[in-house]
Amino acid sequence: MTALLTTPKVVTPRPTRRATNPAGKILGYALLIFLSLAVMIPFAWMLSSSLKQNNEVFTVPIQWIPTELRWENYSEIWERIPLWTYLGNSMLLSVSVTALQVLTGSFAAYGFAKVRFPGRDALFLAYIATIAVPWQAYMVPQYIIMQKLGLVDTHLSLILLQAFGAFGVFLMRQFYLTIPDELSEAARLDGLSEYGIWARVILPLSKPALASLALLTFVNTWNDYMGPFIYLTSNDLWTVQIGLRAFVGLYDAEYAMIMTGSVISVVPILTVFLLGQRYFVRGIATSGLK
């Protein structure tokens, strides 16, 4: 009788580990390696072409390893064009625009994410909608404004035009939404102003998003061709992308030298990416930009 009245012991099944498929894992890694190599093919061709004679760049089939490596291309290009000047101008524009976009984008994003005011969401949607407007639609009015201000053929014109960007505001706002509002409320109770909350609470927590925005803006500004081409006419103000145009003649182009200059111009971008890679990947993952 006592055996019948005892409560049966409930046995909870242990969670079984999912069996790993070695073949699928190997296939996944092989696919990733193949895609990585496919992405690297253009860069490999550019690097190979920078060590060739000019008439060997477009040979069919492609000669990946030149018969004679012309390392002198990398010394000759500095004598042919003022490459240091072009690199310095590109660095000046890229650093200035990046710093201003990080400042203005993060500050505006704080207002759209953490400050409550009437019409906030509608204003944000209207501002983000400007991303869909093509640059060609307002290119001429912008040029007329810069011309009337006397800023054509100056770096200041490009810096002012690119100091504000809706994409940066969107990226930073998406990250700020992941920060609990309780932190801002606690800082307000402690007497901090909105400027203090942004500078002392929000910004220190936003390093991944700031790194992502900085890297994307730096790369975009460094590779910009049309902006400097339209606004800069003096040779000593040209960027490296415009400077490489010096190797394009009326009837022919020195493609080997163009590829050599392109390889050199990639070095700063590669350096910046390697330095901020950890924060960049984390910022992309946490800001919703997937």
Coordinates of C-alpha atoms in Angstrom, one line a residue:
M1 CA 0.0 0.0 0.0
T2 CA 2.8 2.4 0.9
A3 CA 4.4 1.6 -2.4
L4 CA 1.2 2.6 -4.3
L5 CA 0.9 5.9 -2.4
T6 CA 4.5 7.1 -3.0
T7 CA 4.8 9.9 -5.5
P8 CA 6.5 8.7 -8.7
K9 CA 9.8 10.4 -9.4
V10 CA 9.8 12.7 -12.4
V11 CA 12.9 12.2 -14.5
T12 CA 13.7 15.2 -16.7
P13 CA 15.4 14.3 -19.9
R14 CA 18.8 15.8 -20.3
P15 CA 19.3 18.1 -23.2
T16 CA 21.1 16.2 -25.9
R17 CA 24.0 17.9 -27.7
R18 CA 23.5 18.5 -31.4
A19 CA 25.7 16.2 -33.3
T20 CA 28.2 18.0 -35.3
N21 CA 28.6 17.1 -38.9
P22 CA 32.4 17.2 -39.8
A23 CA 31.7 17.1 -43.5
G24 CA 29.3 20.1 -43.3
K25 CA 31.8 22.0 -41.2
I26 CA 34.6 21.3 -43.6
L27 CA 32.4 22.3 -46.5
G28 CA 31.5 25.6 -44.8
Y29 CA 35.1 26.5 -44.2
A30 CA 36.0 25.6 -47.8
L31 CA 33.2 27.8 -49.1
L32 CA 34.4 30.7 -46.9
I33 CA 38.0 30.3 -48.1
F34 CA 36.8 30.2 -51.7
L35 CA 34.7 33.4 -51.3
S36 CA 37.6 35.1 -49.5
L37 CA 40.0 34.3 -52.3
A38 CA 37.5 35.4 -54.9
V39 CA 37.2 38.8 -53.2
M40 CA 41.0 39.1 -53.1
I41 CA 41.4 38.5 -56.9
P42 CA 41.0 42.2 -57.9
F43 CA 43.6 43.3 -55.4
A44 CA 45.9 40.5 -56.5
W45 CA 45.6 41.6 -60.1
M46 CA 46.2 45.3 -59.1
L47 CA 49.3 44.3 -57.1
S48 CA 50.6 42.2 -60.0
S49 CA 50.0 44.9 -62.5
S50 CA 51.9 47.4 -60.4
L51 CA 55.0 45.4 -61.0
K52 CA 54.7 45.0 -64.8
Q53 CA 55.6 47.0 -67.9
N54 CA 52.8 49.2 -69.1
N55 CA 52.1 47.0 -72.2
E56 CA 51.8 43.8 -70.0
V57 CA 48.9 44.9 -67.8
F58 CA 46.1 43.8 -70.1
T59 CA 47.6 40.7 -71.6
V60 CA 45.3 37.8 -72.5
P61 CA 45.5 35.4 -70.7
I62 CA 46.4 37.2 -67.5
Q63 CA 50.0 36.8 -66.5
W64 CA 49.7 36.8 -62.7
I65 CA 53.4 36.6 -62.0
P66 CA 55.4 39.1 -64.3
T67 CA 58.4 37.7 -66.1
E68 CA 60.4 40.7 -64.8
L69 CA 59.3 42.4 -61.5
R70 CA 59.6 46.2 -62.0
W71 CA 60.1 47.3 -58.4
E72 CA 61.3 50.6 -59.8
N73 CA 57.7 51.5 -60.4
Y74 CA 57.4 52.3 -56.7
S75 CA 60.3 54.7 -56.8
E76 CA 59.5 56.2 -60.2
I77 CA 56.0 57.3 -59.3
W78 CA 57.3 59.6 -56.6
E79 CA 59.4 61.4 -59.2
R80 CA 56.6 61.6 -61.8
I81 CA 53.9 63.2 -59.7
P82 CA 53.9 65.0 -56.3
L83 CA 52.5 62.0 -54.6
W84 CA 53.3 63.2 -51.0
T85 CA 51.2 66.3 -51.7
Y86 CA 48.3 64.2 -53.0
L87 CA 48.5 61.8 -50.0
G88 CA 48.6 64.7 -47.6
N89 CA 45.6 66.3 -49.1
S90 CA 43.6 63.1 -49.0
M91 CA 44.6 62.6 -45.4
L92 CA 43.6 66.1 -44.5
L93 CA 40.2 65.8 -46.0
S94 CA 39.6 62.3 -44.7
V95 CA 40.5 63.0 -41.1
S96 CA 38.6 66.3 -41.1
V97 CA 35.4 64.9 -42.6
T98 CA 35.6 61.8 -40.4
A99 CA 36.0 63.9 -37.2
L100 CA 33.2 66.2 -38.0
Q101 CA 30.8 63.4 -39.1
V102 CA 31.5 61.4 -35.9
L103 CA 30.9 64.6 -33.9
T104 CA 27.7 65.8 -35.6
G105 CA 26.3 62.3 -36.3
S106 CA 26.7 61.1 -32.7
F107 CA 25.3 64.4 -31.3
A108 CA 22.2 64.4 -33.6
A109 CA 21.7 60.7 -33.0
Y110 CA 21.6 61.3 -29.2
G111 CA 18.8 63.8 -29.7
F112 CA 16.8 61.4 -31.9
A113 CA 17.3 58.4 -29.5
K114 CA 17.3 59.8 -26.0
V115 CA 15.6 63.2 -26.0
R116 CA 11.8 63.3 -26.1
F117 CA 10.3 66.2 -28.1
P118 CA 7.2 66.6 -30.3
G119 CA 7.6 65.3 -33.8
R120 CA 10.9 63.5 -33.1
D121 CA 10.1 60.4 -35.0
A122 CA 8.6 62.2 -38.0
L123 CA 11.6 64.5 -38.2
F124 CA 14.0 61.5 -38.0
L125 CA 12.2 59.8 -40.9
A126 CA 12.3 62.9 -43.0
Y127 CA 16.0 63.3 -42.3
I128 CA 16.8 59.7 -43.1
A129 CA 14.7 59.9 -46.3
T130 CA 17.4 62.3 -47.7
I131 CA 19.6 59.2 -48.1
A132 CA 17.4 58.2 -51.0
V133 CA 17.9 61.5 -52.9
P134 CA 20.7 61.0 -55.4
W135 CA 23.7 63.3 -55.2
Q136 CA 23.3 64.4 -58.8
A137 CA 19.9 66.0 -57.9
Y138 CA 21.5 68.6 -55.7
M139 CA 25.1 68.7 -57.1
V140 CA 24.6 71.9 -59.1
P141 CA 22.9 73.9 -56.3
Q142 CA 25.7 72.9 -54.0
Y143 CA 28.3 74.1 -56.4
I144 CA 26.5 77.4 -56.9
I145 CA 26.4 78.0 -53.1
M146 CA 30.1 77.2 -52.7
Q147 CA 30.9 79.5 -55.7
K148 CA 29.0 82.4 -54.2
L149 CA 30.7 81.9 -50.9
G150 CA 34.1 81.9 -52.6
L151 CA 35.0 78.4 -51.4
V152 CA 35.5 76.7 -54.8
D153 CA 39.1 75.4 -55.2
T154 CA 39.5 75.1 -51.5
H155 CA 39.5 72.1 -49.2
L156 CA 37.0 73.9 -46.9
S157 CA 34.2 73.4 -49.5
L158 CA 34.5 69.6 -49.4
I159 CA 34.8 69.6 -45.6
L160 CA 31.7 71.6 -45.2
L161 CA 29.6 69.6 -47.7
Q162 CA 30.6 66.3 -46.1
A163 CA 30.6 67.3 -42.4
F164 CA 27.0 66.2 -42.0
G165 CA 25.5 62.8 -43.1
A166 CA 22.2 61.1 -42.5
F167 CA 23.8 57.7 -42.6
G168 CA 26.0 58.5 -39.6
V169 CA 23.0 59.7 -37.7
F170 CA 21.1 56.5 -38.5
L171 CA 24.0 54.3 -37.6
M172 CA 24.6 56.0 -34.2
R173 CA 20.9 56.1 -33.3
Q174 CA 20.5 52.4 -33.9
F175 CA 23.4 51.8 -31.4
Y176 CA 22.0 54.4 -28.9
L177 CA 18.7 52.5 -28.8
T178 CA 20.5 49.5 -27.3
I179 CA 21.7 51.6 -24.3
P180 CA 19.2 51.5 -21.4
D181 CA 17.4 54.7 -20.8
E182 CA 17.9 54.2 -17.1
L183 CA 21.5 55.4 -17.4
S184 CA 20.3 58.7 -18.9
E185 CA 17.6 59.1 -16.3
A186 CA 20.1 58.5 -13.5
A187 CA 22.5 61.0 -14.9
R188 CA 19.7 63.6 -15.1
L189 CA 18.8 63.0 -11.5
D190 CA 22.5 63.6 -10.6
G191 CA 22.3 67.0 -12.3
L192 CA 24.0 66.4 -15.6
S193 CA 22.8 68.4 -18.6
E194 CA 22.0 66.8 -21.9
Y195 CA 25.4 67.8 -23.2
G196 CA 27.0 66.2 -20.1
I197 CA 25.0 63.0 -20.5
W198 CA 26.0 62.7 -24.2
A199 CA 29.7 63.4 -23.5
R200 CA 30.2 61.6 -20.2
V201 CA 27.7 58.7 -20.3
I202 CA 26.7 57.9 -23.9
L203 CA 30.0 58.4 -25.8
P204 CA 32.2 56.2 -23.6
L205 CA 29.7 53.4 -24.2
S206 CA 29.7 54.0 -28.0
K207 CA 33.2 53.1 -29.0
P208 CA 32.2 50.2 -31.4
A209 CA 29.6 52.4 -33.2
L210 CA 32.0 55.4 -33.3
A211 CA 34.7 53.2 -34.8
S212 CA 32.4 51.8 -37.4
L213 CA 31.2 55.3 -38.5
A214 CA 34.8 56.6 -38.5
L215 CA 36.1 53.8 -40.6
L216 CA 33.2 53.9 -43.1
T217 CA 33.5 57.7 -43.4
F218 CA 37.3 57.6 -43.8
V219 CA 37.2 55.1 -46.6
N220 CA 34.4 56.9 -48.4
T221 CA 36.1 60.2 -48.2
W222 CA 39.5 58.8 -49.2
N223 CA 38.1 57.1 -52.3
D224 CA 36.0 60.0 -53.3
Y225 CA 36.7 61.1 -56.9
M226 CA 33.8 63.3 -58.1
G227 CA 33.9 65.7 -55.2
P228 CA 37.5 66.8 -55.5
F229 CA 37.2 66.6 -59.3
I230 CA 34.4 69.2 -59.3
Y231 CA 35.6 71.6 -56.6
L232 CA 39.4 71.4 -56.8
T233 CA 41.3 72.8 -59.8
S234 CA 44.7 73.6 -58.4
N235 CA 47.3 70.9 -58.7
D236 CA 48.6 71.4 -55.2
L237 CA 45.1 70.8 -53.7
W238 CA 44.4 67.5 -55.6
T239 CA 43.8 64.3 -53.7
V240 CA 45.5 61.0 -54.6
Q241 CA 42.5 59.8 -56.6
I242 CA 42.7 63.0 -58.8
G243 CA 46.5 62.9 -58.9
L244 CA 46.5 59.4 -60.5
R245 CA 44.6 61.0 -63.4
A246 CA 48.0 62.5 -64.4
F247 CA 48.9 59.1 -65.9
V248 CA 45.9 59.2 -68.2
G249 CA 47.0 60.9 -71.5
L250 CA 45.1 62.0 -74.5
Y251 CA 45.5 58.8 -76.5
D252 CA 46.9 56.4 -73.9
A253 CA 47.1 55.7 -70.2
E254 CA 50.1 54.4 -68.1
Y255 CA 48.1 51.6 -66.4
A256 CA 51.1 50.2 -64.6
M257 CA 51.7 53.5 -62.9
I258 CA 48.0 53.9 -62.1
M259 CA 48.1 50.5 -60.5
T260 CA 51.2 51.4 -58.5
G261 CA 49.6 54.5 -57.2
S262 CA 46.4 52.6 -56.4
V263 CA 48.4 50.1 -54.3
I264 CA 50.1 52.9 -52.4
S265 CA 46.7 54.6 -51.8
V266 CA 45.3 51.4 -50.3
V267 CA 47.9 51.3 -47.5
P268 CA 46.4 54.1 -45.3
I269 CA 42.9 52.5 -45.6
L270 CA 44.3 49.1 -44.7
T271 CA 46.1 50.5 -41.8
V272 CA 43.1 52.2 -40.4
F273 CA 41.0 49.1 -40.8
L274 CA 43.5 46.8 -39.1
L275 CA 43.7 49.3 -36.1
G276 CA 39.9 49.5 -35.7
Q277 CA 38.8 46.0 -36.9
R278 CA 37.8 44.8 -33.5
Y279 CA 35.5 47.8 -32.8
F280 CA 34.3 47.9 -36.4
V281 CA 32.9 44.3 -36.3
R282 CA 31.3 44.8 -32.9
G283 CA 29.7 48.1 -34.0
I284 CA 28.2 46.6 -37.1
A285 CA 26.8 43.7 -35.1
T286 CA 25.2 45.9 -32.4
S287 CA 23.9 48.8 -34.5
G288 CA 21.6 46.7 -36.6
L289 CA 23.5 47.3 -39.8
K290 CA 23.7 43.7 -41.0

